[in-house]
Coordinates of C-alpha atoms and ligand atoms in Angstrom, one line a residue:
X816 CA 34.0 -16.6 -53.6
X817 CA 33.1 -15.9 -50.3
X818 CA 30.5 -13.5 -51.2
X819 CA 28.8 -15.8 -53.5
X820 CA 28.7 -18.1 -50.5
X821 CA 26.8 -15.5 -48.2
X822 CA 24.2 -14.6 -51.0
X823 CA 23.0 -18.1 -51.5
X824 CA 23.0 -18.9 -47.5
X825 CA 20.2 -19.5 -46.0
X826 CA 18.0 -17.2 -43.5
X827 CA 18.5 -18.7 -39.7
X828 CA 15.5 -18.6 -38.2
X829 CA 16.3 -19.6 -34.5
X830 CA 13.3 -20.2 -32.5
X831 CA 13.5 -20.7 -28.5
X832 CA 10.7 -22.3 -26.9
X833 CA 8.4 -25.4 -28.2
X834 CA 5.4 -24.8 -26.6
X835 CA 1.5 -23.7 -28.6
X836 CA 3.5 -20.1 -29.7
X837 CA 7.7 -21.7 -30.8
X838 CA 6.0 -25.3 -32.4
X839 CA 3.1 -23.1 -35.0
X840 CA 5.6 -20.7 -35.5
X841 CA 8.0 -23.5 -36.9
X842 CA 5.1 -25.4 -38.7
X843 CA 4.4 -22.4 -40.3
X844 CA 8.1 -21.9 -42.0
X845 CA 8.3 -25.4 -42.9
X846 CA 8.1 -24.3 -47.1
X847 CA 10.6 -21.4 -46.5
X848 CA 13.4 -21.4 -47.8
X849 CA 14.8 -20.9 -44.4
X850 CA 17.3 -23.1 -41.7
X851 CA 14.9 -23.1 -39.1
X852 CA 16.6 -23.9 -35.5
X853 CA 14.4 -24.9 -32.6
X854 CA 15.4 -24.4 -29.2
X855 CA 14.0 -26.4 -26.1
X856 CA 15.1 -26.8 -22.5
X857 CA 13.2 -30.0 -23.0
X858 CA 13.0 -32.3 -25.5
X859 CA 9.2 -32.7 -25.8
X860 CA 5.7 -30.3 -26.4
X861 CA 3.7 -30.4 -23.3
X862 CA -0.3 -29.7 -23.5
X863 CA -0.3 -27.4 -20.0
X864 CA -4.0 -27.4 -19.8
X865 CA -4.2 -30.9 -18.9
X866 CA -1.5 -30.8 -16.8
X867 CA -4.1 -30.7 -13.8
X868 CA -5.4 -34.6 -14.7
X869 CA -1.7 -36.0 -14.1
X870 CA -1.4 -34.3 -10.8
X871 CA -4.6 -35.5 -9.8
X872 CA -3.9 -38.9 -11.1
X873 CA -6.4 -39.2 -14.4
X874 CA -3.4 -38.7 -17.1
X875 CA 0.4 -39.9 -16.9
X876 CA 2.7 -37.4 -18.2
X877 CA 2.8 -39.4 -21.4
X878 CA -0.7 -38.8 -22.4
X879 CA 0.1 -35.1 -22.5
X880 CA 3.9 -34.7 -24.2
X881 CA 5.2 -35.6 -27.3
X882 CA 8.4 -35.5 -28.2
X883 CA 9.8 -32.2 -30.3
X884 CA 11.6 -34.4 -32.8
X885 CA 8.6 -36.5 -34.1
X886 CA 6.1 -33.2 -34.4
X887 CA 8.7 -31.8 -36.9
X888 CA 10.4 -34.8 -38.3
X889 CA 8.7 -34.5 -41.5
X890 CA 10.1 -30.8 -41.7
X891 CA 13.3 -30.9 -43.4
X892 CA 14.2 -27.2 -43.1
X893 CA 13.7 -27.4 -39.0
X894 CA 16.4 -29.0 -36.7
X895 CA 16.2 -29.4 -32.9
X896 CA 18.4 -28.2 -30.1
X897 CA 17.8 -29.7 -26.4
X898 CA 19.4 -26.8 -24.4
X899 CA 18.6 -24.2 -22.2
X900 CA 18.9 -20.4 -23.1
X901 CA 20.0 -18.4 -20.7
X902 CA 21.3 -15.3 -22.8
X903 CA 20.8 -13.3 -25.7
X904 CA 23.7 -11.1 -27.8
X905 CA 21.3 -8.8 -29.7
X906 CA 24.6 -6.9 -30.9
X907 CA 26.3 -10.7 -32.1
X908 CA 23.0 -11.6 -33.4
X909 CA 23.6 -14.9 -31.1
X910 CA 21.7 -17.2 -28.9
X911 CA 23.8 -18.4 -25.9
X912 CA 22.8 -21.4 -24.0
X913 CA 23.3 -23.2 -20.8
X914 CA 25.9 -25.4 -22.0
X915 CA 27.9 -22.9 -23.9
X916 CA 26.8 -22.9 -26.7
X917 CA 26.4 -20.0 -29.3
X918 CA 23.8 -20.1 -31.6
X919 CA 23.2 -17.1 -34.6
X920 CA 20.2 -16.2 -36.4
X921 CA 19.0 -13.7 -38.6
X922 CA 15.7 -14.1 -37.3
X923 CA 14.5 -14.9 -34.0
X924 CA 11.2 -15.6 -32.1
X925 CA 10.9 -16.0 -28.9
X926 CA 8.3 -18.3 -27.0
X927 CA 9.2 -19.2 -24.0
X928 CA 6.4 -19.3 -21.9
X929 CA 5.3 -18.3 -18.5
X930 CA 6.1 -19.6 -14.8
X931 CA 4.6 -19.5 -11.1
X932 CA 4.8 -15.9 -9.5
X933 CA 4.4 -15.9 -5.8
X934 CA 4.2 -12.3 -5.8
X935 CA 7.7 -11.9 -4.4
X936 CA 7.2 -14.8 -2.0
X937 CA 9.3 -17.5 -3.2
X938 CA 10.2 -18.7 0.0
X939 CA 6.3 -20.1 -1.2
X940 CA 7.1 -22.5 -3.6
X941 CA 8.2 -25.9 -1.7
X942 CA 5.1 -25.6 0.6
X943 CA 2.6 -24.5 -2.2
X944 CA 4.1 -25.9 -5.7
X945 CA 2.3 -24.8 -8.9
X946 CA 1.7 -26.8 -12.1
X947 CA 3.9 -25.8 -14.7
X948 CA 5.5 -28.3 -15.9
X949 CA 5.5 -32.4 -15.5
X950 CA 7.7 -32.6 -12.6
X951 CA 5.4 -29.8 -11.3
X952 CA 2.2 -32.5 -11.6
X953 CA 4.1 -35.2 -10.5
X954 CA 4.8 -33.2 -7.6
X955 CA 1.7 -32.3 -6.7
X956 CA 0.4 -36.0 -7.3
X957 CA 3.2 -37.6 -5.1
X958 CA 2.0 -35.1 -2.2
X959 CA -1.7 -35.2 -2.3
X960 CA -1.4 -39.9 -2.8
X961 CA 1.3 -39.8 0.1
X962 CA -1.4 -37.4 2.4
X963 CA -3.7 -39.8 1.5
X964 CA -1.2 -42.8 2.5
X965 CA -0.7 -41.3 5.6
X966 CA -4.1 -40.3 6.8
X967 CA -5.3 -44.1 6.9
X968 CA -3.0 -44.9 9.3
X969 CA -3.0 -41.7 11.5
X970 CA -4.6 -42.0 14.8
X971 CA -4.4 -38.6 15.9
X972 CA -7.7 -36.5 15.0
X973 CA -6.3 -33.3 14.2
X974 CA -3.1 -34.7 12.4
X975 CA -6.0 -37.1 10.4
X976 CA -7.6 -33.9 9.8
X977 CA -4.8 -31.9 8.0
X978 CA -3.5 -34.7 6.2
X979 CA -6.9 -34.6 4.8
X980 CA -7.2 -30.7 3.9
X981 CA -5.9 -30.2 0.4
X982 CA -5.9 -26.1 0.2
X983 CA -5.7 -24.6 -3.6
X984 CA -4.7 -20.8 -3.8
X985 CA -6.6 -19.2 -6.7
X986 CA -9.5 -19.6 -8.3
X987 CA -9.2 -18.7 -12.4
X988 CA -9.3 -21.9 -14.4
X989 CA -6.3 -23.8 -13.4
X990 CA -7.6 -23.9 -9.8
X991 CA -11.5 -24.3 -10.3
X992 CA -10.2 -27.4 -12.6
X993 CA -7.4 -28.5 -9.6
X994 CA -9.7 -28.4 -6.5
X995 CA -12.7 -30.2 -8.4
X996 CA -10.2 -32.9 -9.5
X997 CA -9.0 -33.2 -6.4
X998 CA -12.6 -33.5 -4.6
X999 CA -13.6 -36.1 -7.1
X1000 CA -10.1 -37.9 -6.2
X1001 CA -10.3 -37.9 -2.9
X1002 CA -13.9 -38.2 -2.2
X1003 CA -14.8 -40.7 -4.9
X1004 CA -11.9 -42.5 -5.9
X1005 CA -9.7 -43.1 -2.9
X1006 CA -12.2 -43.5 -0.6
X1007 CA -13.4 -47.0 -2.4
X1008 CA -9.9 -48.3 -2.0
X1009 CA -8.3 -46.8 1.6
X1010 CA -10.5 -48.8 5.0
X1011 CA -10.8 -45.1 6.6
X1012 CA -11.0 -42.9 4.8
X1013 CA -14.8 -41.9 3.8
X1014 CA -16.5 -39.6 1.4
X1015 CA -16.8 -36.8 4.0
X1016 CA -13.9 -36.7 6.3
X1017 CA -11.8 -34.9 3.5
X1018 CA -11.9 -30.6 3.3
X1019 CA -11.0 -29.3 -0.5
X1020 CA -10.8 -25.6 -0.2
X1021 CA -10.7 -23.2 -2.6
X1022 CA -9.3 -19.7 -1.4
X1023 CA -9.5 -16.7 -4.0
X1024 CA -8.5 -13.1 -3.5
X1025 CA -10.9 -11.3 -5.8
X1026 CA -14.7 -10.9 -4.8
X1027 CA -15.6 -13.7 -6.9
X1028 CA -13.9 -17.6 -8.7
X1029 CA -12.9 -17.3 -12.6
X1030 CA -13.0 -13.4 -13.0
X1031 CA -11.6 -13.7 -16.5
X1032 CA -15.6 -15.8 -17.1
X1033 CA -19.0 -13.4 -17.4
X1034 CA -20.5 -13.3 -13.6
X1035 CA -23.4 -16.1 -14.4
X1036 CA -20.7 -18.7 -15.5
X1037 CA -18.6 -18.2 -12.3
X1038 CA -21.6 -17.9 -10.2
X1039 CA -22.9 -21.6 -12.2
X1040 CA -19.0 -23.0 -11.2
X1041 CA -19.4 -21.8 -7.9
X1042 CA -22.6 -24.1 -7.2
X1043 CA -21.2 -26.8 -8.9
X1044 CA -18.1 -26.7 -6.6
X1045 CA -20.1 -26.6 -3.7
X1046 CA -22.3 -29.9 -4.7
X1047 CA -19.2 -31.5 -5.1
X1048 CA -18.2 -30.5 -1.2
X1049 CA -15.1 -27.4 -2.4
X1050 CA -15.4 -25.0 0.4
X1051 CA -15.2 -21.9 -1.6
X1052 CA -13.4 -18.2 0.1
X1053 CA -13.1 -15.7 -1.6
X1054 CA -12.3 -12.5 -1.0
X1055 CA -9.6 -13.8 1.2
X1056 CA -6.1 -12.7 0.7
X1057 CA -3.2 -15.4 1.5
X1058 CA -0.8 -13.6 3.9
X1059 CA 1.6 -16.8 4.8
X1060 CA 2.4 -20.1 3.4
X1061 CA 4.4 -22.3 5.4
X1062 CA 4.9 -26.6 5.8
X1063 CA 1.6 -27.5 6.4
X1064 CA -0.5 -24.0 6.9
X1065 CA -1.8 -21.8 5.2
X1066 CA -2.8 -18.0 6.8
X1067 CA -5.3 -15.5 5.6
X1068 CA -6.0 -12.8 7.5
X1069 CA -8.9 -14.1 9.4
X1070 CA -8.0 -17.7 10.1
X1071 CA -5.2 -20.3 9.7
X1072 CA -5.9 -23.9 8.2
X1073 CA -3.3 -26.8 9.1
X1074 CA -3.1 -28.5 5.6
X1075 CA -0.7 -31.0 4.1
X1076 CA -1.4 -30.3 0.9
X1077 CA -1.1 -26.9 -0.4
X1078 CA -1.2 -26.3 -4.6
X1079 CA -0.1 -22.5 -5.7
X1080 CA -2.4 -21.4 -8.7
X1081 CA -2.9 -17.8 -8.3
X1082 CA -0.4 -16.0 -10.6
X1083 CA 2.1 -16.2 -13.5
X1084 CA 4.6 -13.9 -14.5
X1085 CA 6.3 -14.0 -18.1
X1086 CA 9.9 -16.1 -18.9
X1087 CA 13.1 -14.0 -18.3
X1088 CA 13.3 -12.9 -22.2
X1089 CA 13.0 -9.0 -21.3
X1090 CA 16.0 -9.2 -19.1
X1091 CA 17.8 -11.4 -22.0
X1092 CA 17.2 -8.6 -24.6
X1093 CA 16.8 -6.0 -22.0
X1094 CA 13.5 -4.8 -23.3
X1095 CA 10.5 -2.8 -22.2
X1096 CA 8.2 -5.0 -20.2
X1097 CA 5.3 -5.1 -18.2
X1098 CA 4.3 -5.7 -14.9
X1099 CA 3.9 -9.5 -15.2
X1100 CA 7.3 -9.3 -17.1
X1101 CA 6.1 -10.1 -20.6
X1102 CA 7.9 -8.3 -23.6
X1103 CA 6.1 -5.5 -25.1
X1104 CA 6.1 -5.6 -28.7
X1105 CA 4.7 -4.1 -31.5
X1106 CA 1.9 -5.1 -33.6
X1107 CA 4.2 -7.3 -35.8
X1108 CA 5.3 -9.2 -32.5
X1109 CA 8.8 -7.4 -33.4
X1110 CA 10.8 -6.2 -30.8
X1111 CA 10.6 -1.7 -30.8
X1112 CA 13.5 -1.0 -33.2
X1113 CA 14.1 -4.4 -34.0
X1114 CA 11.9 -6.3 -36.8
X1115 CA 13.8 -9.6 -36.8
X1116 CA 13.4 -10.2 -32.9
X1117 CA 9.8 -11.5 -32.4
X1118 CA 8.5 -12.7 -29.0
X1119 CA 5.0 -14.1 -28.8
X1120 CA 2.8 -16.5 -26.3
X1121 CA 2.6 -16.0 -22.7
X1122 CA 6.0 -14.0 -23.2
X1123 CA 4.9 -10.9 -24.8
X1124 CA 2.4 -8.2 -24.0
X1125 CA 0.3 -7.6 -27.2
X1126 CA -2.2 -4.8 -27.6
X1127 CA -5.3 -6.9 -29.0
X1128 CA -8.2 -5.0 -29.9
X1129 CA -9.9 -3.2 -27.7
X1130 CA -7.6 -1.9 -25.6
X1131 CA -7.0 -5.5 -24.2
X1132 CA -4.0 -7.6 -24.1
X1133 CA -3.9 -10.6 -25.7
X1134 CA -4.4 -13.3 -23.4
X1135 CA -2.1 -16.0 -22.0
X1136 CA -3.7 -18.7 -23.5
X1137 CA -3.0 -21.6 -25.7
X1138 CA -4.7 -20.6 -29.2
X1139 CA -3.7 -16.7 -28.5
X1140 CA 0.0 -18.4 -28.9
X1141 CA -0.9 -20.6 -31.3
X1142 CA -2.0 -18.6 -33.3
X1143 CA 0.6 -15.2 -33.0
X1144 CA 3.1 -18.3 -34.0
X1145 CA 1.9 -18.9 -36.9
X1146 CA 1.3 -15.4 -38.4
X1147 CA 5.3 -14.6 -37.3
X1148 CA 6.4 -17.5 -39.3
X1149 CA 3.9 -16.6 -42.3
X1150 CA 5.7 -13.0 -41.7
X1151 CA 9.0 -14.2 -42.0
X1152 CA 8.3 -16.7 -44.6
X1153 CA 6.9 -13.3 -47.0
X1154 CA 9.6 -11.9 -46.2
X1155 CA 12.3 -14.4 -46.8
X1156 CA 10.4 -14.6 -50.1
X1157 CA 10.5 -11.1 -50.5
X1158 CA 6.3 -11.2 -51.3
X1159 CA 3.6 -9.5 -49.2
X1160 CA 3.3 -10.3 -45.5
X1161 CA 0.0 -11.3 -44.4
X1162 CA -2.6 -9.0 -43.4
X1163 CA -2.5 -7.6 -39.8
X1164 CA -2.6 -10.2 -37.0
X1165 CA -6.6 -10.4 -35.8
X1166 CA -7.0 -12.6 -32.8
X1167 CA -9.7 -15.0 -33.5
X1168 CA -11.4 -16.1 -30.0
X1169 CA -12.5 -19.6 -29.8
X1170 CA -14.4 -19.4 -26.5
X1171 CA -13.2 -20.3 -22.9
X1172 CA -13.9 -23.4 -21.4
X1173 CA -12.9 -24.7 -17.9
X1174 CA -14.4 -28.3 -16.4
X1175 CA -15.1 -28.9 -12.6
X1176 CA -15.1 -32.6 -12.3
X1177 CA -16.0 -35.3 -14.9
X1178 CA -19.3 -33.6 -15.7
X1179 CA -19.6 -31.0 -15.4
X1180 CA -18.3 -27.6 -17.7
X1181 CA -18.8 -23.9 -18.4
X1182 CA -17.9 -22.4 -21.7
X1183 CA -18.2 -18.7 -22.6
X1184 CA -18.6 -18.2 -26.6
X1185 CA -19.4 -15.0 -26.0
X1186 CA -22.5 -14.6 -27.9
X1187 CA -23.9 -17.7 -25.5
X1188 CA -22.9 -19.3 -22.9
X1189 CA -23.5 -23.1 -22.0
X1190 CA -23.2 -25.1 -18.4
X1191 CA -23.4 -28.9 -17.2
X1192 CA -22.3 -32.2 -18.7
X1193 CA -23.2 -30.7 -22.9
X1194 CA -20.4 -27.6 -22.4
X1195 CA -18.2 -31.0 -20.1
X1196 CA -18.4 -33.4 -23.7
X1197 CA -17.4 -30.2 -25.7
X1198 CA -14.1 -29.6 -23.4
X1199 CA -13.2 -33.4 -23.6
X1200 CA -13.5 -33.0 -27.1
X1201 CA -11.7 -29.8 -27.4
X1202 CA -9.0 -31.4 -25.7
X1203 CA -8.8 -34.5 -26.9
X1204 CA -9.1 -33.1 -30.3
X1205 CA -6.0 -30.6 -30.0
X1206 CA -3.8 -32.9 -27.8
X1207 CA -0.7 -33.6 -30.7
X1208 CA -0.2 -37.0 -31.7
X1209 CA -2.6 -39.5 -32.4
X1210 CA -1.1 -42.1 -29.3
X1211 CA -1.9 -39.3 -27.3
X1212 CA -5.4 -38.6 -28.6
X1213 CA -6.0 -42.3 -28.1
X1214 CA -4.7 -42.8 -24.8
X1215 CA -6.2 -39.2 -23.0
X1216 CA -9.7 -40.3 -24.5
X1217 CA -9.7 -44.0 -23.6
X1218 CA -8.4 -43.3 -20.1
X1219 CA -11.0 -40.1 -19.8
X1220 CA -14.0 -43.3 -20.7
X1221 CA -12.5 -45.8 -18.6
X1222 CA -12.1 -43.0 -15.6
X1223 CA -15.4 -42.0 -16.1
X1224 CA -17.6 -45.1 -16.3
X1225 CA -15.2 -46.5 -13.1
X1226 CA -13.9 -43.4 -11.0
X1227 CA -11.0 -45.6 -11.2
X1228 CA -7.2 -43.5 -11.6
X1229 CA -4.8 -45.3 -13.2
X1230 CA -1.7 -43.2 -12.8
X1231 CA -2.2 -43.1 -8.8
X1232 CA 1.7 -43.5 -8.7
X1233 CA 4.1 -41.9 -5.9
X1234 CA 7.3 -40.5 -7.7
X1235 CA 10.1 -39.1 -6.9
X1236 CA 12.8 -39.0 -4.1
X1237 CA 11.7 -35.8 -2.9
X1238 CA 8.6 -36.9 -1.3
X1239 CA 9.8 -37.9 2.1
X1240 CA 7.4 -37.9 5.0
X1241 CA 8.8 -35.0 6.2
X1242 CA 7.5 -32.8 3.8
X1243 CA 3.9 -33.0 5.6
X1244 CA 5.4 -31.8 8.8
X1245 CA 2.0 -30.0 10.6
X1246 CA 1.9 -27.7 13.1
X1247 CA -1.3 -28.7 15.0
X1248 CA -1.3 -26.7 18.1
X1249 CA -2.1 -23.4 16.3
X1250 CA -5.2 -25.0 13.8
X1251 CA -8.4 -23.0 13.4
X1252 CA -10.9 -24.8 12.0
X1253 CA -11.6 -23.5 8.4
X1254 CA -15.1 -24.2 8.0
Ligands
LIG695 C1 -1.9 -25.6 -15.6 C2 -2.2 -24.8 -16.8 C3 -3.5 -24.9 -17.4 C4 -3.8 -24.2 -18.6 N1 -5.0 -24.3 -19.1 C5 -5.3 -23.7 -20.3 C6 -6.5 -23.9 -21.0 O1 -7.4 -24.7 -20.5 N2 -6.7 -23.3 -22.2 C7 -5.8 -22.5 -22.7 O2 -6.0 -21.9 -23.8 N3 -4.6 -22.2 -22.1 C8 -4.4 -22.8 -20.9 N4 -3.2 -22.6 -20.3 C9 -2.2 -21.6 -20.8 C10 -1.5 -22.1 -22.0 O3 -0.9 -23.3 -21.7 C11 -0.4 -21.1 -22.4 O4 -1.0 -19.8 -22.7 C12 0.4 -21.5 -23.6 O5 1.1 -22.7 -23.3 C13 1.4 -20.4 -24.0 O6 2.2 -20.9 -25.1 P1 3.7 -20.4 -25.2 O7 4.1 -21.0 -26.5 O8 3.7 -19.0 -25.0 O9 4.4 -21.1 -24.0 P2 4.5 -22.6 -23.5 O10 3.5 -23.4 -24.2 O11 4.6 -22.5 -22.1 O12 6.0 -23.1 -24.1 C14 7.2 -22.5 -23.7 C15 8.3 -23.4 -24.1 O13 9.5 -22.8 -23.9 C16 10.4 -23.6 -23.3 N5 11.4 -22.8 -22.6 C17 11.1 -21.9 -21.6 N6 12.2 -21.3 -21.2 C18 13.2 -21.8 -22.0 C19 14.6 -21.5 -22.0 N7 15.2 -20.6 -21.2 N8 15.4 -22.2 -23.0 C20 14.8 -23.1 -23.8 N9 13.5 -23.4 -23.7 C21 12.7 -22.7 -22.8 C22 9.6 -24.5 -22.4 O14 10.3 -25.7 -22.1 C23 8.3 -24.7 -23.2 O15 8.4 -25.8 -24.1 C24 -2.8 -23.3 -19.1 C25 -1.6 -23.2 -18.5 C26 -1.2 -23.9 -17.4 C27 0.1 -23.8 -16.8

């Protein structure tokens, strides 16, 4: 009796991590006749690469989530679980989470993203927060609009001067697309509505380590969104390696700037899964795996996304980016859907590149198809609708590209709200006496 029990029970898939990688991967075992399990530390999909527009006050954090539950309420095989992993029983074929819970599988696929690395500084992170997650933007939204607050009523010059120097560390996409936010912001938007604070008294700097901003772009498009952050008043540095963070400074080797506001975007290391299956993994901590996503000596344990290390063609890893994931989670669940069904799998995983795009301001855009390239407000109406167009969930579709028009024809920034109960004054706590200027 038993047996006959365990022959007609259904695979458990168990899938941790509801971002671009977990959420396809589920989609794509939704006419498998599988118990698919998915596992979130939150209980809504986030769209990361707008994440920069809520913590520069275009976007609330609405515009860019959606709740797990409605993406896969029409899939009857999928469940949710709001929990946090924090272990894996490879032996037990078990999940263990957070609040002690114990969750088996068959199969499992892990997609649990990236976070901030600080290159063994974390004693970084309060003065220089990243943008990882929503609290992460609201953060970083609360701290640049209370700067702002406090500069128009600071008297003293130098104290006026670093509340008004918003430093970014690292210049791939995330922080080309912060400190150009952040200009337009501050130079456009809040000087209309604060009585001292003009155009020009605000410094947005932009400090890279490399020799050159968006290394991961060909030379001519980094060289194009270099000029286009200096018309828009980013003091560009590159070549300049960060040696100290602290409250309200920031320290390369050659000078040290006295800023309030201080946003980390200059490195990511993978989620803790290689310690949780106690893996092979590689410098930035992601999961290598083998060309079926599977886990060496392990074909039901798949990790994909930002988490694993992939050898794409070429030679080259596949990158951490949203359609890479996208796309790895759906070919896992095709896999595990052929196999469940005991058919052929699907051919080998090709990574189809869409392109790279990354926006400086409300204009202006670069975007690498690698055959051509294209620059200025054309490659800008392509990202918003390349955005728009992937954000999940019609409200949110609706919302982003209504408030992107009405931001737009305006300048106006409707989710300039201070959050939060960790934003007290003291935060922006500035040592003057030792300023350089950083011009
Ligand atoms: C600010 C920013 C801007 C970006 N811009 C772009 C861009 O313009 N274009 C682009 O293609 N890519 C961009 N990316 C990268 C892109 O977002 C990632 O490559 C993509 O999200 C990776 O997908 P993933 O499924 O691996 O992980 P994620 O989408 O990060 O999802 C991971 C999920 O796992 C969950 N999770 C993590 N740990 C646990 C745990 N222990 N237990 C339970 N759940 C857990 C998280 O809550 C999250 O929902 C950007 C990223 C950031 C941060």
């Amino acid at each position: 009796m038993a047996q006959v029990t365990k022959s007609h029970a259904k695979q458990k898939v168990v899938i941790v991590g509801a971002g671009f990688g977990g959420l396809s991967a589920a989609q794509a075992l939704k006419h498998a006749p599988v118990e698919v399990t998915v596992i979130d530390r939150q209980n809504f999909h986030l769209f990361q690469p707008l994440l920069y527009q809520v913590a520069t006050a275009s976007l609330s954090p609405a515009d860019i989530a959606a709740p797990i539950r409605s993406i896969l309420r029409g899939q009857a095989n999928a469940r949710v679980v709001l929990d946090q992993v924090i272990e894996i029983d490879r032996s037990r074929r078990e999940v263990r989470t957070d609040s002690g819970r114990a969750i088996a599988f068959d199969t499992l696929v892990i997609a649990t993203g990236a976070r901030h690395s600080y290159f063994g500084r974390d004693d970084w992170a309060d003065a220089a927060p990243g943008i990882k997650t929503i609290d992460d933007a609201t953060r970083v939204r609360a701290k640049i609009l209370r700067a702002l607050e406090e500069a128009e009523l600071e008297t003293d010059e130098l104290a006026r001067k670093a509340l008004l120097t918003f430093v970014v560390i690292g210049a791939g996409p995330t922080g080309v697309e912060m400190a150009g936010a952040i200009a337009e912001l501050v130079r456009k938007s809040a000087s209309r509505d604060f009585r001292t604070i003009t155009p020009h008294c605000a410094s947005i700097i932009l400090i890279e380590a490399g020799p050159r901003i968006l290394p991961s772009f060909p030379e001519d498009l980094s060289r194009t969104a270099h000029e286009a952050l200096d018309a828009m008043g980013v003091t560009v540095m590159t070549g300049r390696m960060v040696t100290e963070v602290s409250s309200g400074s920031v320290t390369t080797a050659s000078m040290r700037i006295a800023a309030a506001t201080v946003v980390w975007a200059a490195g990511v290391k993978a989620s803790p899964a290689g310690r949780w299956l106690d893996a092979l993994t590689d410098r930035a901590g992601r999961v290598v795996v083998e060309r079926d996503f599977s886990v060496p000596a392990d074909p039901s344990i798949f990790v994909i996304g930002d988490t694993a290390a992939y050898p794409a063609s070429g030679g080259a890893m596949l990158p951490g980016v949203a359609p890479a994931a996208k796309q790895a989670g759906e070919w896992v669940g095709r896999l595990i859907a052929a196999r469940t069904a005991g058919s052929a799998g699907p051919k080998p995983f090709r990574y189809r590149d869409p392109g790279s795009l990354a926006t400086i301001g409300r204009k202006f855009a670069i975007a690498d198809f690698r055959r051509f390239h294209l620059t200025g407000f054309p490659a800008w109406v392509l990202w918003s609708v390349a955005h728009v167009w992937f954000l999940i969930g019609f409200r949110s579709r609706l919302s982003v590209a209504t408030s992107w028009m009405w931001s737009y024809l305006t300048y106006e920034r409707g989710a300039r709200l201070i959050t939060g109960h960790d934003m007290a004054l003291a935060d922006h706590a500035i040592d003057i006496p030792h300023q350089k200027d950083a011009a």
